[in-house]
XYZ file of C-alpha atoms in Angstrom:
481
model
C 30.908 1.861 5.656
C 32.860 2.590 2.480
C 33.589 -1.123 2.251
C 29.853 -1.882 2.569
C 28.936 0.479 -0.257
C 31.829 -0.777 -2.408
C 30.688 -4.365 -1.922
C 27.085 -3.505 -2.813
C 28.185 -1.564 -5.884
C 30.118 -4.585 -7.143
C 27.127 -6.813 -6.456
C 24.818 -4.579 -8.492
C 27.344 -3.884 -11.255
C 25.452 -6.262 -13.560
C 22.807 -3.531 -13.969
C 25.249 -1.530 -16.092
C 25.301 -4.346 -18.646
C 21.526 -4.403 -19.096
C 19.874 -2.264 -21.735
C 17.495 0.371 -20.222
C 14.445 -1.007 -22.057
C 15.239 -4.542 -20.910
C 15.656 -3.353 -17.327
C 12.369 -1.422 -17.456
C 10.345 -4.401 -18.673
C 12.130 -6.724 -16.252
C 11.118 -4.548 -13.295
C 7.531 -4.363 -14.537
C 7.518 -8.138 -14.963
C 8.670 -8.553 -11.361
C 5.760 -6.427 -10.121
C 3.352 -8.593 -12.100
C 4.893 -11.843 -10.819
C 4.479 -10.663 -7.226
C 0.974 -9.425 -7.988
C 0.064 -12.779 -9.564
C 1.295 -14.584 -6.462
C -0.890 -12.327 -4.312
C -3.908 -12.996 -6.518
C -3.279 -16.742 -6.339
C -3.331 -16.584 -2.543
C -6.509 -14.497 -2.645
C -8.098 -17.048 -4.993
C -7.311 -19.806 -2.485
C -8.855 -17.745 0.307
C -11.925 -16.950 -1.771
C -12.451 -20.640 -2.486
C -12.218 -21.190 1.259
C -14.965 -18.605 1.774
C -17.195 -20.262 -0.816
C -17.270 -23.503 1.157
C -20.179 -23.512 3.591
C -19.082 -24.881 6.962
C -20.590 -25.372 10.386
C -19.793 -23.220 13.387
C -16.599 -24.632 14.967
C -17.085 -26.248 18.374
C -14.981 -23.535 20.037
C -17.463 -20.832 18.958
C -20.855 -22.495 19.435
C -21.406 -20.486 22.647
C -21.128 -17.110 20.864
C -21.883 -17.698 17.162
C -24.931 -19.073 15.358
C -25.033 -20.646 11.900
C -26.696 -17.474 10.615
C -23.893 -15.285 12.027
C -21.285 -17.598 10.513
C -22.921 -17.289 7.102
C -23.096 -13.477 7.420
C -19.380 -13.413 8.277
C -18.673 -15.619 5.249
C -20.624 -13.343 2.901
C -18.933 -10.251 4.351
C -15.510 -11.836 3.809
C -16.419 -12.718 0.214
C -17.590 -9.173 -0.512
C -14.379 -7.696 0.888
C -12.234 -10.144 -1.060
C -13.996 -9.327 -4.336
C -13.601 -5.602 -3.679
C -9.908 -5.925 -2.782
C -9.157 -8.048 -5.829
C -10.884 -5.701 -8.272
C -9.227 -2.685 -6.663
C -5.817 -4.366 -6.691
C -6.063 -5.432 -10.353
C -7.234 -1.958 -11.367
C -4.313 -0.305 -9.550
C -1.813 -2.719 -11.078
C -3.106 -2.160 -14.613
C -3.328 1.603 -14.102
C 0.237 1.818 -12.788
C 1.595 -0.307 -15.639
C -0.156 1.787 -18.294
C 1.066 5.033 -16.734
C 4.646 3.736 -16.685
C 4.435 2.491 -20.275
C 3.255 5.874 -21.568
C 6.079 7.610 -19.682
C 4.113 9.400 -16.988
C 7.120 9.843 -14.666
C 9.325 11.946 -17.011
C 6.228 13.806 -18.248
C 5.125 14.668 -14.712
C 8.670 15.692 -13.769
C 8.822 17.981 -16.797
C 5.370 19.369 -16.017
C 6.468 20.149 -12.457
C 9.464 22.041 -13.870
C 7.219 23.942 -16.283
C 4.939 25.014 -13.443
C 7.923 26.429 -11.554
C 9.270 28.085 -14.710
C 6.112 30.177 -14.929
C 7.160 31.772 -11.653
C 10.797 32.150 -12.743
C 12.103 29.200 -10.725
C 14.550 27.301 -12.896
C 16.645 24.221 -11.963
C 15.393 24.046 -8.383
C 15.355 20.273 -7.907
C 13.881 20.329 -4.408
C 11.035 22.669 -5.373
C 10.393 20.582 -8.473
C 10.297 17.472 -6.277
C 7.756 19.140 -3.974
C 5.480 19.971 -6.917
C 5.943 16.432 -8.285
C 5.004 14.786 -4.963
C 2.130 17.221 -4.436
C 0.585 16.401 -7.815
C 0.890 12.662 -7.143
C -0.749 12.975 -3.703
C -3.644 15.044 -5.072
C -4.156 12.616 -7.972
C -4.008 9.589 -5.644
C -6.538 11.142 -3.268
C -9.002 12.075 -6.014
C -8.680 8.779 -7.896
C -9.198 6.820 -4.672
C -12.412 8.641 -3.654
C -14.784 6.405 -5.685
C -13.141 3.282 -4.285
C -13.211 4.565 -0.724
C -16.802 5.764 -1.075
C -17.915 2.376 -2.382
C -16.095 0.541 0.401
C -17.651 2.594 3.204
C -21.098 3.498 1.860
C -21.876 0.330 -0.096
C -19.845 -2.615 1.173
C -19.507 -1.673 4.880
C -22.997 -0.155 4.872
C -24.443 -3.388 3.506
C -23.024 -5.348 6.425
C -23.901 -2.809 9.110
C -20.428 -1.422 9.891
C -20.377 2.032 8.298
C -21.387 4.842 10.651
C -20.035 7.757 8.618
C -22.122 10.423 6.969
C -21.148 11.782 3.542
C -20.217 15.091 5.181
C -17.944 13.265 7.639
C -16.358 11.310 4.768
C -15.600 14.455 2.727
C -14.129 16.321 5.707
C -12.056 13.262 6.616
C -10.656 12.967 3.078
C -9.695 16.647 2.929
C -8.061 16.552 6.359
C -6.075 13.438 5.466
C -4.747 15.083 2.319
C -3.765 18.275 4.153
C -2.070 16.436 7.021
C -0.225 14.156 4.588
C 1.049 17.147 2.603
C 2.109 19.048 5.739
C 4.073 16.054 7.011
C 5.406 14.599 3.761
C 6.595 17.586 1.744
C 9.059 19.050 4.315
C 10.447 15.580 5.090
C 10.969 14.777 1.404
C 12.646 18.169 0.863
C 15.075 17.720 3.740
C 15.827 14.127 2.748
C 16.723 15.190 -0.798
C 18.947 17.968 0.562
C 20.752 15.523 2.861
C 21.380 13.142 -0.058
C 22.668 16.016 -2.184
C 25.163 17.403 0.368
C 25.906 14.322 2.468
C 28.978 13.138 0.575
C 30.100 9.518 0.749
C 28.238 8.925 3.994
C 24.963 10.531 2.963
C 23.079 7.271 3.475
C 24.041 7.313 7.170
C 22.773 10.871 7.594
C 19.633 10.030 5.609
C 19.028 7.009 7.822
C 19.484 9.053 10.998
C 17.150 11.736 9.662
C 14.360 9.332 8.664
C 14.739 7.418 11.941
C 14.469 10.648 13.934
C 11.453 11.828 11.952
C 9.767 8.441 12.452
C 10.124 8.774 16.217
C 8.888 12.375 16.179
C 5.820 11.432 14.119
C 5.186 8.452 16.405
C 5.009 10.981 19.254
C 3.002 13.759 17.626
C 0.509 11.604 15.691
C -1.500 10.168 18.604
C -1.225 13.363 20.639
C -1.925 16.027 18.029
C -2.959 14.492 14.692
C -5.292 11.607 15.582
C -7.585 13.949 17.603
C -8.152 15.925 14.374
C -10.005 12.889 12.987
C -11.642 11.270 16.016
C -12.878 12.310 19.420
C -10.768 11.141 22.380
C -12.173 11.375 25.903
C -10.699 10.158 29.201
C -12.236 6.898 30.361
C -14.960 7.745 32.860
C -14.668 6.905 36.528
C -15.920 3.445 37.357
C -15.065 -0.209 37.770
C -13.206 -0.507 34.465
C -10.962 2.512 35.082
C -10.071 1.337 38.586
C -9.357 -2.212 37.387
C -7.095 -1.014 34.559
C -5.118 1.265 36.892
C -4.759 -1.565 39.416
C -3.533 -4.009 36.756
C -1.102 -1.452 35.319
C 0.299 -0.738 38.790
C 0.683 -4.460 39.469
C 2.714 -4.883 36.267
C 4.589 -1.591 36.815
C 3.296 -0.382 33.473
C 4.009 3.381 33.285
C 0.397 4.378 32.649
C -0.209 8.101 32.161
C -3.749 8.304 30.761
C -6.585 6.121 29.504
C -8.633 7.356 26.561
C -11.753 6.141 24.808
C -11.941 6.987 21.098
C -15.300 7.466 19.422
C -14.704 4.790 16.834
C -18.474 4.302 16.527
C -18.681 7.633 14.667
C -17.080 5.997 11.612
C -17.345 2.224 12.068
C -18.718 -0.551 14.251
C -15.339 -2.307 14.335
C -13.457 -2.357 17.657
C -9.856 -2.260 18.827
C -7.490 -1.318 21.665
C -3.851 -0.214 21.767
C -1.298 1.734 23.753
C 1.305 4.263 22.687
C 3.933 6.558 24.153
C 7.593 6.554 25.094
C 9.384 5.800 28.336
C 7.326 6.679 31.443
C 4.305 8.151 29.689
C 2.275 5.309 28.170
C -1.317 5.941 27.148
C -4.035 3.362 26.583
C -6.700 3.876 23.923
C -9.924 1.851 23.906
C -12.518 2.026 21.163
C -15.964 2.781 22.544
C -17.201 -0.180 20.491
C -14.941 -2.460 22.540
C -16.700 -1.700 25.837
C -20.169 -3.167 26.179
C -22.837 -0.514 26.642
C -20.340 2.372 26.635
C -21.153 5.718 25.027
C -18.437 8.326 24.749
C -20.888 11.225 24.723
C -22.658 12.201 27.915
C -24.114 15.374 26.418
C -27.630 14.593 25.219
C -27.782 17.734 23.105
C -24.684 16.600 21.232
C -26.274 13.208 20.711
C -29.492 14.770 19.369
C -27.506 16.949 16.979
C -25.596 13.940 15.660
C -28.810 11.934 15.284
C -30.443 14.815 13.409
C -27.490 15.099 11.022
C -27.427 11.356 10.447
C -31.173 11.265 9.778
C -31.027 14.134 7.283
C -28.062 12.607 5.448
C -29.201 8.998 5.465
C -32.921 9.396 4.863
C -33.053 6.116 3.030
C -32.610 4.220 6.270
C -35.825 2.952 7.764
C -36.644 3.731 11.392
C -36.849 0.085 12.318
C -33.373 -0.505 10.808
C -31.910 2.257 12.989
C -33.569 0.820 16.078
C -32.283 -2.640 15.247
C -28.761 -1.230 14.777
C -28.887 0.525 18.144
C -30.080 -2.671 19.776
C -27.212 -4.653 18.243
C -24.725 -1.970 19.343
C -25.886 -2.326 22.935
C -25.383 -6.080 22.710
C -21.859 -5.784 21.288
C -18.623 -5.257 23.167
C -16.816 -6.864 26.065
C -17.456 -6.950 29.798
C -14.917 -5.147 32.057
C -13.107 -8.392 32.889
C -12.777 -9.199 29.181
C -11.504 -5.696 28.367
C -8.893 -6.232 31.094
C -7.862 -9.489 29.439
C -7.408 -7.707 26.087
C -5.275 -5.058 27.783
C -3.314 -7.747 29.603
C -2.434 -9.121 26.166
C -1.232 -5.623 25.167
C 0.741 -5.345 28.402
C 2.363 -8.619 27.390
C 3.722 -6.984 24.239
C 5.185 -4.212 26.403
C 6.603 -6.527 29.073
C 8.223 -8.795 26.482
C 9.658 -5.781 24.582
C 7.922 -6.757 21.353
C 7.414 -3.151 20.259
C 11.059 -2.322 20.968
C 12.227 -5.365 19.008
C 10.039 -4.405 16.039
C 11.358 -0.853 16.207
C 14.981 -2.033 16.171
C 14.329 -4.391 13.260
C 12.629 -1.584 11.357
C 15.526 0.825 11.850
C 18.157 -1.784 10.958
C 16.222 -2.606 7.813
C 16.005 1.094 6.990
C 19.791 1.396 7.277
C 20.251 -1.593 4.981
C 17.932 -0.269 2.256
C 19.540 3.181 2.377
C 22.914 1.485 1.913
C 21.519 -0.293 -1.146
C 20.150 3.010 -2.389
C 23.621 4.560 -2.017
C 25.052 1.798 -4.188
C 22.398 2.199 -6.879
C 21.153 5.747 -7.167
C 23.957 7.044 -9.409
C 23.558 4.308 -12.000
C 22.324 5.891 -15.231
C 20.664 2.667 -16.424
C 17.941 2.924 -13.762
C 16.984 6.469 -14.750
C 17.197 5.798 -18.481
C 14.948 2.772 -18.042
C 12.168 5.073 -16.831
C 12.746 7.783 -19.420
C 15.171 10.093 -17.602
C 18.023 10.403 -20.092
C 19.228 13.942 -19.336
C 18.776 14.206 -15.554
C 18.999 11.970 -12.503
C 16.698 13.536 -9.883
C 17.181 12.209 -6.364
C 13.426 11.840 -5.867
C 13.098 9.697 -8.988
C 15.992 7.552 -7.779
C 14.215 7.048 -4.445
C 10.985 6.160 -6.249
C 12.536 3.673 -8.679
C 14.751 1.911 -6.151
C 12.350 1.740 -3.212
C 9.200 0.990 -5.191
C 10.496 -1.272 -7.966
C 14.087 -2.484 -7.553
C 13.679 -3.429 -3.880
C 10.144 -4.793 -4.240
C 11.153 -8.505 -4.039
C 13.262 -7.805 -0.953
C 10.396 -5.950 0.723
C 8.063 -8.888 0.030
C 10.447 -11.323 1.744
C 11.080 -8.924 4.612
C 7.352 -8.360 5.098
C 6.715 -12.111 5.199
C 9.428 -12.540 7.847
C 7.908 -9.755 9.960
C 4.474 -11.336 9.613
C 5.808 -14.659 10.895
C 7.547 -12.893 13.793
C 4.360 -10.974 14.601
C 2.347 -14.192 14.906
C 4.959 -15.556 17.307
C 4.709 -12.385 19.396
C 0.903 -12.678 19.502
C 1.138 -16.191 20.943
C 3.616 -14.938 23.535
C 1.368 -12.027 24.522
C -1.586 -14.396 24.896
C 0.540 -16.648 27.075
C 1.455 -13.615 29.214
C -2.250 -12.997 29.870
C -2.782 -16.680 30.671
C -0.022 -16.577 33.298
C -1.853 -13.695 34.973
C -4.997 -15.861 35.139
C -6.888 -14.136 32.327
C -7.115 -17.206 30.097
C -10.895 -17.634 30.228
C -11.582 -13.894 29.975
C -9.194 -13.527 27.047
C -10.782 -16.469 25.247
C -14.263 -14.976 25.690
C -13.047 -11.533 24.557
C -11.392 -12.919 21.419
C -14.545 -14.817 20.515
C -16.767 -11.776 21.064
C -14.467 -9.584 18.974
C -14.556 -12.219 16.236
C -18.355 -12.125 16.185
C -18.689 -8.344 16.631
C -16.254 -7.668 13.766
C -17.957 -10.335 11.653
C -14.654 -12.138 11.068
C -14.870 -15.523 9.371
C -13.095 -18.127 11.532
C -11.839 -20.366 8.707
C -8.852 -19.415 6.552
C -6.760 -20.970 3.831
C -3.514 -22.164 5.409
C -1.169 -20.594 2.855
C -3.070 -17.293 2.705
C -3.062 -17.009 6.492
C 0.650 -17.773 6.796
C 1.532 -15.168 4.200
C -0.843 -12.363 5.181
C -2.016 -12.696 8.783
C 0.021 -10.791 11.360
C -2.106 -12.510 14.030
C -2.752 -16.234 14.347
C -6.292 -17.280 13.483
C -8.804 -17.278 16.323
C -8.974 -21.076 16.435
C -5.184 -21.280 16.682
C -5.140 -18.764 19.533
C -7.914 -20.485 21.453
C -6.121 -23.819 21.124
C -2.849 -22.280 22.353
C -4.624 -20.657 25.311
C -6.128 -23.983 26.338
C -2.722 -25.679 26.102
C -1.105 -22.891 28.164
C -3.767 -23.295 30.854
C -2.912 -26.942 31.347
C 0.880 -26.590 31.187
C-alpha cells in the first residue's frame, strides 16, 4: 500500500511545479471542456428530436402518429429544460469559484462557531460549511424543481403532486440528507485526521460500510417517509410472482406496491435487499387498473385536496386523465415478464458485479486522494493559503481534479450496464417470456411518453439501457436462436 501511494505521489508530482492560479484556471477549463462535450451531445439529440418521423414498424400496434409526436414534443421540452438548467449551474459555479466563495464560506463557518466560543474545531466548521451548502442548494433548486414538476411535467400529463406535497417533500429531503450526510462527513474527516499512513484504507472501509448500511435502511425506513408502500393484494398477480420466484429460487420475502401515482404517472419496478430477504417493489402505475388505496374515504380526502389546490384544472380534464390512467399499465403476464428481467439481473449477479466495481473504484480514488490531499498547490489554487482543511481537499480532488476520470469511468459503467440489460432480457426470453416482455417494454415506452428514436452518439454515452428498438430486435433474435 505504501508503494501504491508512493507511486501515485510521484505521478502527481508535476502539480507542485504549477502555479496555483494556473492550476485553478486549468481545472475550471477542464470542467468547461467536459460541459461543452455534454452540450454537443445534447445538441445532436435535440436535432434528432426536431426531425419528424413515422412510428417504427415495431410499435405500430401500440403507438399512433399522434402519440409519437407528443413523445417527441415532451422529449424536446425536457431537453430544453435540462440544457438551460445545466448551463445556469455551470455559469453559477464558475462565478462563485472566481469570486472566492469557498474560502469565504469556510471563514464564515468559522465565524459562526466563534460566536459560540468554538475556535479551531475543524470538524464542527466542516459541518457548518456542508450544512450551509445543502441549505443553499435546496433553496436555489426550488424554482427549477417547481417548474419541472408543475409546468413541464404538468403540461404533458405526468405531474400528480400538489403544492403542499411538493413543499413537504422538499423539507423532508433536506432533513433526511442532513441527518445522513453530516455524521458521515464528520466521521470521515476524523478517520482521515487520525488514520496515519493507511488512512485511505480505513476511509474506504468506512464509506463502503456506510454505503451498505444506507442501502439497507433506505428502502426499509427512509423511502416510506416519502411514498406509501402497501403489500401487493391477494390475487392472480401475487400468486404468479410467488410461483415464478420459487421456480427460480429467488429468496423473496415481500412484495410491495408503491403509490407512485401520488407524484407522477411514470412507472417502474425493482427489487432490493441482501442475502435471503429480497423484496420486490412495483409502482401502482405499472399494473393496469391497480389502485393502492382501498379506503374510499382516503380517496375522497385526496380528491378534495387535489381539487382545492389545483382549481385551474377543468372537470373534463380530470375525467380524461382518470380514463387514461385506467388504460395505462401492464397485464399480469407482462408484469411477470418485467420481473423476470429483474430476476435475470439477480441470477446473473449483475448487482453484485456492479457493487464490487463500485467498491474497487472507491478504493482507487481514495488512494489518489491520499497522494494528493497534502499538496499545498491544490488548496492555494482555491484560495486556501493558511489552512488545508480535509473537507476542502475532498471537495477539490473529488469534484474537480478527478472529474475527467469520473467521466471515463461513468461511460464504461454505462456500456457495461447496456450489456447487462441485454443479458437480463435474454434471461427472460429463455424462460419463455419473450412476447410478454416485448409487449411490456412497448407499453412502458408509450405510457412514459418516451421517444423511440435517439442519436447514436448521445445514446451510447448517456443511456444505461439499450434503446427500445435495439431491445426488441435482440429479443426477436434470441427467440429464433
